[in-house]
């Protein structure tokens, strides 16, 4: 896929990693349907920056846990641009709660954004991709996708379900729409993250350091451009998932 001139919908695209992906797509020449939930000012800033890169960009607000708002987002994006060729689903509430703290409301909110909202976007936007015989979807996952992460129960289950959904869509929508996932490792700490935690997490990767949102951008662009890859997941995690296999003397943090 040549990303240039395509229309990309990026969910959660106003801030942080989602913003980097949105601007990476804009820098590659894609027009931008930029979704946000609460970060209205940041969304406008990101849209302005994308326009300075020479593409059309519009911000759309939606709570993706509400299927009607997800549906309206898809309709509004298609109405403005006439088409959507790419979806990057990055929006993701990050809520620490194990079983006892996971209320039905929290569960619905987190899985609503990760799974239900994405399902609605895919249902609404992939028929156009199929008709045009070209489309690319990338879902942004994380370490909870394949491994249990009971401190973030809903998040972990939601990411696993999102990846299951994406794999199913890769099969159903082939050959013209490709669906892949990226599993970032630690690429951007929350703003007030304690220094000692940052060090501990850096050491929990094989490469001994944090990555950068741009590492995720490169992976997303690679998957969109790689016409012979679908139903695949790409880890961009500094080897975090293999760190427990290090020889005992090297396992500083385990
Ligand atoms: N940061 C990392 O190191 C890291 C590591 C692994 C994976 N990831 C993945 O990368 C992606 C972005 O991570 P991040 O750290 O940049 O995220 P973040 O700072 O936690 O931002 C959360 C994003 O989700 C959106 N969102 C939250 N609730 C929503 C709702 N109800 N409806 C629609 N959107 C909603 C937010 O939109 P608004 O701000 O507009 O409200 C925001 O864009 C996520 O999928 C995350 O799992 C990040």
mmCIF file of C-alpha atoms in Angstrom, residues 25-203:
data_model
loop_
_atom_site.group_PDB
_atom_site.id
_atom_site.type_symbol
_atom_site.label_atom_id
_atom_site.label_comp_id
_atom_site.label_asym_id
_atom_site.label_seq_id
_atom_site.Cartn_x
_atom_site.Cartn_y
_atom_site.Cartn_z
ATOM 1 C CA UNK A 25 0.883 8.924 8.751
ATOM 2 C CA UNK A 26 0.423 12.588 7.856
ATOM 3 C CA UNK A 27 4.169 12.923 7.249
ATOM 4 C CA UNK A 28 3.862 9.941 4.911
ATOM 5 C CA UNK A 29 1.167 11.838 2.996
ATOM 6 C CA UNK A 30 -2.019 10.314 4.432
ATOM 7 C CA UNK A 31 -5.029 12.542 5.083
ATOM 8 C CA UNK A 32 -6.082 12.327 8.674
ATOM 9 C CA UNK A 33 -9.422 11.609 10.352
ATOM 10 C CA UNK A 34 -8.196 12.192 13.880
ATOM 11 C CA UNK A 35 -10.352 10.729 16.607
ATOM 12 C CA UNK A 36 -10.229 11.976 20.204
ATOM 13 C CA UNK A 37 -12.338 11.500 23.305
ATOM 14 C CA UNK A 38 -11.507 14.166 25.917
ATOM 15 C CA UNK A 39 -8.354 15.807 24.513
ATOM 16 C CA UNK A 40 -10.079 18.441 22.376
ATOM 17 C CA UNK A 41 -7.290 21.054 22.506
ATOM 18 C CA UNK A 42 -4.583 18.509 21.794
ATOM 19 C CA UNK A 43 -6.673 17.182 18.898
ATOM 20 C CA UNK A 44 -6.870 20.645 17.327
ATOM 21 C CA UNK A 45 -3.112 21.105 17.774
ATOM 22 C CA UNK A 46 -2.421 17.741 16.161
ATOM 23 C CA UNK A 47 -4.745 18.558 13.275
ATOM 24 C CA UNK A 48 -2.967 21.880 12.754
ATOM 25 C CA UNK A 49 0.399 20.156 12.755
ATOM 26 C CA UNK A 50 -0.849 17.574 10.251
ATOM 27 C CA UNK A 51 -2.137 20.328 7.952
ATOM 28 C CA UNK A 52 1.281 21.997 8.092
ATOM 29 C CA UNK A 53 2.574 18.705 6.662
ATOM 30 C CA UNK A 54 0.357 19.338 3.626
ATOM 31 C CA UNK A 55 -2.530 16.913 4.190
ATOM 32 C CA UNK A 56 -6.201 17.381 4.968
ATOM 33 C CA UNK A 57 -6.906 16.695 8.639
ATOM 34 C CA UNK A 58 -10.068 16.882 10.741
ATOM 35 C CA UNK A 59 -10.688 16.015 14.398
ATOM 36 C CA UNK A 60 -13.741 13.954 15.403
ATOM 37 C CA UNK A 61 -14.902 13.454 18.989
ATOM 38 C CA UNK A 62 -16.354 10.152 20.220
ATOM 39 C CA UNK A 63 -16.567 7.974 23.281
ATOM 40 C CA UNK A 64 -15.812 4.671 21.592
ATOM 41 C CA UNK A 65 -17.375 2.713 24.439
ATOM 42 C CA UNK A 66 -20.693 3.977 23.070
ATOM 43 C CA UNK A 67 -21.481 2.095 19.818
ATOM 44 C CA UNK A 68 -23.673 4.944 18.559
ATOM 45 C CA UNK A 69 -20.794 7.384 18.906
ATOM 46 C CA UNK A 70 -18.450 4.947 17.178
ATOM 47 C CA UNK A 71 -20.965 4.627 14.354
ATOM 48 C CA UNK A 72 -21.305 8.418 14.095
ATOM 49 C CA UNK A 73 -17.500 8.739 13.990
ATOM 50 C CA UNK A 74 -17.282 6.360 11.038
ATOM 51 C CA UNK A 75 -20.092 8.153 9.228
ATOM 52 C CA UNK A 76 -18.612 11.615 9.855
ATOM 53 C CA UNK A 77 -15.142 10.582 8.691
ATOM 54 C CA UNK A 78 -16.491 9.033 5.485
ATOM 55 C CA UNK A 79 -18.772 12.005 4.886
ATOM 56 C CA UNK A 80 -15.872 14.449 5.117
ATOM 57 C CA UNK A 81 -13.234 12.517 3.182
ATOM 58 C CA UNK A 82 -15.467 10.372 0.953
ATOM 59 C CA UNK A 83 -13.514 7.270 1.986
ATOM 60 C CA UNK A 84 -11.403 5.757 4.735
ATOM 61 C CA UNK A 85 -8.579 3.476 3.602
ATOM 62 C CA UNK A 86 -6.703 2.917 6.847
ATOM 63 C CA UNK A 87 -7.753 2.407 10.459
ATOM 64 C CA UNK A 88 -5.255 2.526 13.297
ATOM 65 C CA UNK A 89 -6.990 1.672 16.558
ATOM 66 C CA UNK A 90 -4.857 3.123 19.339
ATOM 67 C CA UNK A 91 -7.498 4.444 21.793
ATOM 68 C CA UNK A 92 -7.301 2.499 24.997
ATOM 69 C CA UNK A 93 -8.313 3.390 28.563
ATOM 70 C CA UNK A 94 -5.463 2.276 30.839
ATOM 71 C CA UNK A 95 -7.138 1.407 34.132
ATOM 72 C CA UNK A 96 -5.340 -0.431 36.911
ATOM 73 C CA UNK A 97 -7.824 -2.834 38.517
ATOM 74 C CA UNK A 98 -7.583 -6.505 39.405
ATOM 75 C CA UNK A 99 -10.611 -8.760 39.834
ATOM 76 C CA UNK A 100 -11.962 -7.152 43.014
ATOM 77 C CA UNK A 101 -11.772 -3.644 41.516
ATOM 78 C CA UNK A 102 -13.190 -4.553 38.144
ATOM 79 C CA UNK A 103 -16.792 -3.386 38.300
ATOM 80 C CA UNK A 104 -19.163 -4.218 35.455
ATOM 81 C CA UNK A 105 -19.093 -0.514 34.503
ATOM 82 C CA UNK A 106 -15.294 -0.443 34.293
ATOM 83 C CA UNK A 107 -15.329 -3.681 32.293
ATOM 84 C CA UNK A 108 -17.858 -2.296 29.806
ATOM 85 C CA UNK A 109 -15.945 0.965 29.434
ATOM 86 C CA UNK A 110 -12.572 -0.662 28.756
ATOM 87 C CA UNK A 111 -13.805 -3.490 26.527
ATOM 88 C CA UNK A 112 -16.232 -1.068 24.926
ATOM 89 C CA UNK A 113 -13.391 1.101 23.643
ATOM 90 C CA UNK A 114 -10.981 -1.707 22.811
ATOM 91 C CA UNK A 115 -13.392 -4.157 21.220
ATOM 92 C CA UNK A 116 -16.941 -2.902 20.638
ATOM 93 C CA UNK A 117 -15.899 0.501 19.303
ATOM 94 C CA UNK A 118 -13.402 -1.080 16.943
ATOM 95 C CA UNK A 119 -15.984 -3.630 15.785
ATOM 96 C CA UNK A 120 -18.364 -0.835 14.822
ATOM 97 C CA UNK A 121 -15.635 1.091 12.980
ATOM 98 C CA UNK A 122 -14.609 -2.045 11.100
ATOM 99 C CA UNK A 123 -18.212 -2.893 10.196
ATOM 100 C CA UNK A 124 -18.857 0.597 8.879
ATOM 101 C CA UNK A 125 -15.582 1.299 7.110
ATOM 102 C CA UNK A 126 -14.331 -1.980 5.657
ATOM 103 C CA UNK A 127 -17.116 -2.420 3.041
ATOM 104 C CA UNK A 128 -15.687 0.649 1.266
ATOM 105 C CA UNK A 129 -12.183 -0.795 1.508
ATOM 106 C CA UNK A 130 -13.346 -4.115 0.094
ATOM 107 C CA UNK A 131 -15.192 -2.346 -2.737
ATOM 108 C CA UNK A 132 -12.060 -0.322 -3.573
ATOM 109 C CA UNK A 133 -10.004 -3.526 -3.218
ATOM 110 C CA UNK A 134 -7.532 -1.948 -0.800
ATOM 111 C CA UNK A 135 -7.439 -1.280 2.909
ATOM 112 C CA UNK A 136 -5.115 -1.492 5.878
ATOM 113 C CA UNK A 137 -5.891 -1.896 9.555
ATOM 114 C CA UNK A 138 -3.459 -1.894 12.467
ATOM 115 C CA UNK A 139 -4.521 -2.419 16.066
ATOM 116 C CA UNK A 140 -2.239 -1.232 18.842
ATOM 117 C CA UNK A 141 -1.890 -3.924 21.479
ATOM 118 C CA UNK A 142 0.407 -4.389 24.443
ATOM 119 C CA UNK A 143 2.020 -7.001 26.679
ATOM 120 C CA UNK A 144 -1.356 -7.930 28.168
ATOM 121 C CA UNK A 145 -2.477 -9.242 24.785
ATOM 122 C CA UNK A 146 -0.721 -12.578 24.985
ATOM 123 C CA UNK A 147 0.237 -12.800 28.672
ATOM 124 C CA UNK A 148 -2.035 -12.489 31.694
ATOM 125 C CA UNK A 149 -1.768 -9.093 33.412
ATOM 126 C CA UNK A 150 -4.105 -9.402 36.390
ATOM 127 C CA UNK A 151 -3.327 -5.896 37.754
ATOM 128 C CA UNK A 152 -4.952 -4.569 34.582
ATOM 129 C CA UNK A 153 -7.582 -7.257 34.141
ATOM 130 C CA UNK A 154 -10.068 -5.524 31.819
ATOM 131 C CA UNK A 155 -7.238 -3.961 29.805
ATOM 132 C CA UNK A 156 -5.479 -7.289 29.361
ATOM 133 C CA UNK A 157 -8.642 -9.169 28.408
ATOM 134 C CA UNK A 158 -9.692 -6.305 26.130
ATOM 135 C CA UNK A 159 -6.373 -6.300 24.272
ATOM 136 C CA UNK A 160 -6.528 -10.106 23.910
ATOM 137 C CA UNK A 161 -10.049 -9.839 22.524
ATOM 138 C CA UNK A 162 -9.016 -7.027 20.203
ATOM 139 C CA UNK A 163 -6.238 -9.164 18.782
ATOM 140 C CA UNK A 164 -8.625 -12.111 18.392
ATOM 141 C CA UNK A 165 -11.055 -9.847 16.563
ATOM 142 C CA UNK A 166 -8.281 -8.447 14.350
ATOM 143 C CA UNK A 167 -7.095 -11.948 13.398
ATOM 144 C CA UNK A 168 -10.633 -12.929 12.479
ATOM 145 C CA UNK A 169 -10.999 -9.831 10.327
ATOM 146 C CA UNK A 170 -7.679 -10.593 8.615
ATOM 147 C CA UNK A 171 -9.208 -13.885 7.490
ATOM 148 C CA UNK A 172 -12.633 -12.540 6.583
ATOM 149 C CA UNK A 173 -11.449 -9.429 4.745
ATOM 150 C CA UNK A 174 -8.600 -10.989 2.737
ATOM 151 C CA UNK A 175 -7.249 -10.518 0.168
ATOM 152 C CA UNK A 176 -7.761 -6.783 -0.237
ATOM 153 C CA UNK A 177 -7.893 -5.611 3.374
ATOM 154 C CA UNK A 178 -4.948 -6.548 5.561
ATOM 155 C CA UNK A 179 -5.240 -6.507 9.348
ATOM 156 C CA UNK A 180 -2.229 -6.579 11.663
ATOM 157 C CA UNK A 181 -1.234 -5.668 15.196
ATOM 158 C CA UNK A 182 1.669 -3.915 16.906
ATOM 159 C CA UNK A 183 2.665 -4.748 20.467
ATOM 160 C CA UNK A 184 4.653 -1.828 21.839
ATOM 161 C CA UNK A 185 6.772 -2.339 24.906
ATOM 162 C CA UNK A 186 7.606 0.605 27.152
ATOM 163 C CA UNK A 187 7.805 3.502 24.699
ATOM 164 C CA UNK A 188 6.357 6.452 26.626
ATOM 165 C CA UNK A 189 5.895 6.648 30.389
ATOM 166 C CA UNK A 190 2.968 8.508 31.937
ATOM 167 C CA UNK A 191 3.960 12.151 32.634
ATOM 168 C CA UNK A 192 4.492 11.777 36.386
ATOM 169 C CA UNK A 193 6.131 8.369 36.332
ATOM 170 C CA UNK A 194 8.712 7.892 39.149
ATOM 171 C CA UNK A 195 12.327 7.820 37.988
ATOM 172 C CA UNK A 196 13.071 4.526 39.770
ATOM 173 C CA UNK A 197 10.152 2.879 37.975
ATOM 174 C CA UNK A 198 11.488 4.091 34.642
ATOM 175 C CA UNK A 199 14.859 2.528 35.448
ATOM 176 C CA UNK A 200 13.268 -0.724 36.601
ATOM 177 C CA UNK A 201 11.201 -0.999 33.423
ATOM 178 C CA UNK A 202 14.161 -0.179 31.179
ATOM 179 C CA UNK A 203 16.044 -3.041 32.816
#
